[in-house]
Amino acid sequence: MAAKLVAWSLRNRFLVVVLWLLLVAAGVQHMVRLPIDAVPDVTNVQVQVLTKAPALAPLEVERLISFPVESAMAGLPDIEEIRSVSKFGLSAVTVVFEEGTDIYRARQLVQERLTEVREAIPEGYGSPELGPIATGLGEIYQFEVR
């Protein structure tokens, strides 16, 4: 098989060179149009819901805040996963959408569900709010200014 391919290539040198030049030209064309970024964002679309609940233990934060927020977000379209962290006085629920979802559409969907969730959380235990637009890379450091 290989011997036949080599023999054909030797007989049709001009065609082989033309095909090779076409492949090189296509490669150069794609290389020129390739977007280059120093630190490309390879994370998925994430919307974070933050709720401050002073004086609540992590178990209470999970039961009274994180669980209702997660339950309300579970029915949204194009969701890949929902994860949460419940700490002393803080609930952070991250809703991860499928690749290609518009971040503003995702935030709008989450915001619409938050109006329902606010009614389910007992008064005095905080109000869930959307976090800032950020990616997984952008949340390496989180500062609070007082």
CSV table of C-alpha atoms in Angstrom, one decimal:
chain,number,residue,atom,x,y,z
A,1,MET,CA,0.0,0.0,0.0
A,2,ALA,CA,2.7,2.5,1.0
A,3,ALA,CA,4.8,1.5,-2.0
A,4,LYS,CA,1.9,2.3,-4.3
A,5,LEU,CA,1.4,5.7,-2.7
A,6,VAL,CA,5.1,6.5,-3.0
A,7,ALA,CA,5.1,5.4,-6.7
A,8,TRP,CA,2.0,7.5,-7.4
A,9,SER,CA,3.5,10.5,-5.7
A,10,LEU,CA,6.7,10.2,-7.7
A,11,ARG,CA,4.8,9.9,-11.0
A,12,ASN,CA,2.6,13.0,-10.1
A,13,ARG,CA,5.2,15.3,-8.5
A,14,PHE,CA,3.5,18.5,-9.8
A,15,LEU,CA,0.1,17.5,-8.3
A,16,VAL,CA,1.8,16.6,-4.9
A,17,VAL,CA,3.6,20.0,-4.8
A,18,VAL,CA,0.4,21.9,-5.6
A,19,LEU,CA,-1.5,20.1,-2.9
A,20,TRP,CA,1.3,20.7,-0.4
A,21,LEU,CA,1.3,24.5,-1.3
A,22,LEU,CA,-2.5,24.6,-0.9
A,23,LEU,CA,-2.2,23.0,2.6
A,24,VAL,CA,0.6,25.5,3.6
A,25,ALA,CA,-1.5,28.5,2.3
A,26,ALA,CA,-4.6,27.3,4.2
A,27,GLY,CA,-2.5,26.9,7.4
A,28,VAL,CA,-1.0,30.3,7.1
A,29,GLN,CA,-4.4,31.9,6.5
A,30,HIS,CA,-5.9,30.2,9.6
A,31,MET,CA,-2.8,31.1,11.7
A,32,VAL,CA,-3.2,34.8,10.8
A,33,ARG,CA,-6.9,34.8,11.7
A,34,LEU,CA,-6.3,32.9,15.0
A,35,PRO,CA,-7.2,35.1,18.0
A,36,ILE,CA,-4.4,35.4,20.5
A,37,ASP,CA,-4.9,36.3,24.1
A,38,ALA,CA,-2.2,36.5,26.8
A,39,VAL,CA,-4.5,34.9,29.4
A,40,PRO,CA,-7.4,33.3,27.6
A,41,ASP,CA,-10.6,32.8,29.6
A,42,VAL,CA,-11.2,29.1,29.5
A,43,THR,CA,-13.9,29.0,32.1
A,44,ASN,CA,-17.6,28.4,31.6
A,45,VAL,CA,-20.5,30.9,32.1
A,46,GLN,CA,-21.1,31.3,35.9
A,47,VAL,CA,-23.6,33.4,37.8
A,48,GLN,CA,-23.1,33.7,41.5
A,49,VAL,CA,-25.8,34.3,44.1
A,50,LEU,CA,-24.5,35.7,47.4
A,51,THR,CA,-26.5,36.0,50.6
A,52,LYS,CA,-25.2,37.5,53.8
A,53,ALA,CA,-26.9,36.0,56.9
A,54,PRO,CA,-25.2,37.3,60.0
A,55,ALA,CA,-25.2,35.1,63.1
A,56,LEU,CA,-26.3,31.9,61.3
A,57,ALA,CA,-24.2,28.8,61.6
A,58,PRO,CA,-23.2,27.0,58.4
A,59,LEU,CA,-25.9,24.3,58.9
A,60,GLU,CA,-28.6,26.9,59.2
A,61,VAL,CA,-27.3,28.8,56.2
A,62,GLU,CA,-27.5,25.6,54.2
A,63,ARG,CA,-31.0,24.7,55.3
A,64,LEU,CA,-32.6,28.2,55.3
A,65,ILE,CA,-30.8,29.9,52.4
A,66,SER,CA,-28.6,27.7,50.1
A,67,PHE,CA,-31.1,24.9,49.7
A,68,PRO,CA,-34.0,27.2,48.6
A,69,VAL,CA,-31.8,29.0,46.2
A,70,GLU,CA,-30.4,25.8,44.7
A,71,SER,CA,-34.0,24.4,44.4
A,72,ALA,CA,-35.2,27.5,42.6
A,73,MET,CA,-32.3,27.5,40.1
A,74,ALA,CA,-32.6,23.8,39.3
A,75,GLY,CA,-35.3,24.3,36.7
A,76,LEU,CA,-33.4,26.9,34.6
A,77,PRO,CA,-32.6,26.0,31.0
A,78,ASP,CA,-29.0,25.2,29.9
A,79,ILE,CA,-27.7,24.5,33.4
A,80,GLU,CA,-24.6,22.4,33.6
A,81,GLU,CA,-24.3,22.3,37.4
A,82,ILE,CA,-25.2,24.1,40.6
A,83,ARG,CA,-22.8,24.2,43.5
A,84,SER,CA,-22.9,26.1,46.8
A,85,VAL,CA,-20.7,26.9,49.8
A,86,SER,CA,-22.4,27.6,53.1
A,87,LYS,CA,-20.1,29.4,55.7
A,88,PHE,CA,-20.8,31.2,58.9
A,89,GLY,CA,-23.0,34.0,57.9
A,90,LEU,CA,-22.6,33.6,54.1
A,91,SER,CA,-24.2,31.5,51.4
A,92,ALA,CA,-22.6,31.5,47.9
A,93,VAL,CA,-24.5,29.5,45.2
A,94,THR,CA,-22.8,29.3,41.8
A,95,VAL,CA,-25.0,28.4,38.8
A,96,VAL,CA,-22.9,27.1,35.9
A,97,PHE,CA,-24.4,27.3,32.5
A,98,GLU,CA,-23.5,25.4,29.3
A,99,GLU,CA,-20.8,26.7,27.1
A,100,GLY,CA,-22.0,29.4,24.7
A,101,THR,CA,-24.8,30.7,26.9
A,102,ASP,CA,-24.9,34.5,26.9
A,103,ILE,CA,-23.8,35.8,30.3
A,104,TYR,CA,-26.5,38.5,30.3
A,105,ARG,CA,-29.3,36.0,29.5
A,106,ALA,CA,-28.0,33.7,32.2
A,107,ARG,CA,-28.0,36.6,34.8
A,108,GLN,CA,-31.5,37.6,33.7
A,109,LEU,CA,-32.8,34.0,34.2
A,110,VAL,CA,-31.2,33.8,37.7
A,111,GLN,CA,-32.5,37.3,38.6
A,112,GLU,CA,-36.1,36.3,37.7
A,113,ARG,CA,-35.8,33.2,40.0
A,114,LEU,CA,-34.4,35.3,42.8
A,115,THR,CA,-37.6,37.2,43.2
A,116,GLU,CA,-39.3,33.9,44.1
A,117,VAL,CA,-36.5,32.8,46.4
A,118,ARG,CA,-36.6,36.0,48.4
A,119,GLU,CA,-40.2,35.1,49.5
A,120,ALA,CA,-39.1,31.6,50.6
A,121,ILE,CA,-36.3,32.8,52.9
A,122,PRO,CA,-37.5,33.8,56.4
A,123,GLU,CA,-37.4,37.6,57.1
A,124,GLY,CA,-34.2,38.7,58.8
A,125,TYR,CA,-32.0,36.0,57.3
A,126,GLY,CA,-30.7,38.0,54.4
A,127,SER,CA,-31.7,38.7,50.8
A,128,PRO,CA,-30.0,36.8,48.0
A,129,GLU,CA,-28.3,39.1,45.5
A,130,LEU,CA,-26.5,38.5,42.2
A,131,GLY,CA,-22.7,38.6,42.4
A,132,PRO,CA,-20.7,40.7,40.0
A,133,ILE,CA,-20.0,39.5,36.5
A,134,ALA,CA,-16.9,37.4,36.9
A,135,THR,CA,-15.2,34.2,35.6
A,136,GLY,CA,-13.5,31.4,37.4
A,137,LEU,CA,-10.2,33.1,36.8
A,138,GLY,CA,-11.4,36.4,38.1
A,139,GLU,CA,-12.2,35.1,41.5
A,140,ILE,CA,-8.7,34.3,42.6
A,141,TYR,CA,-8.9,37.1,45.1
A,142,GLN,CA,-12.0,38.5,46.7
A,143,PHE,CA,-11.8,41.7,48.7
A,144,GLU,CA,-14.3,43.5,50.9
A,145,VAL,CA,-14.0,47.3,51.3
A,146,ARG,CA,-15.4,48.8,54.5
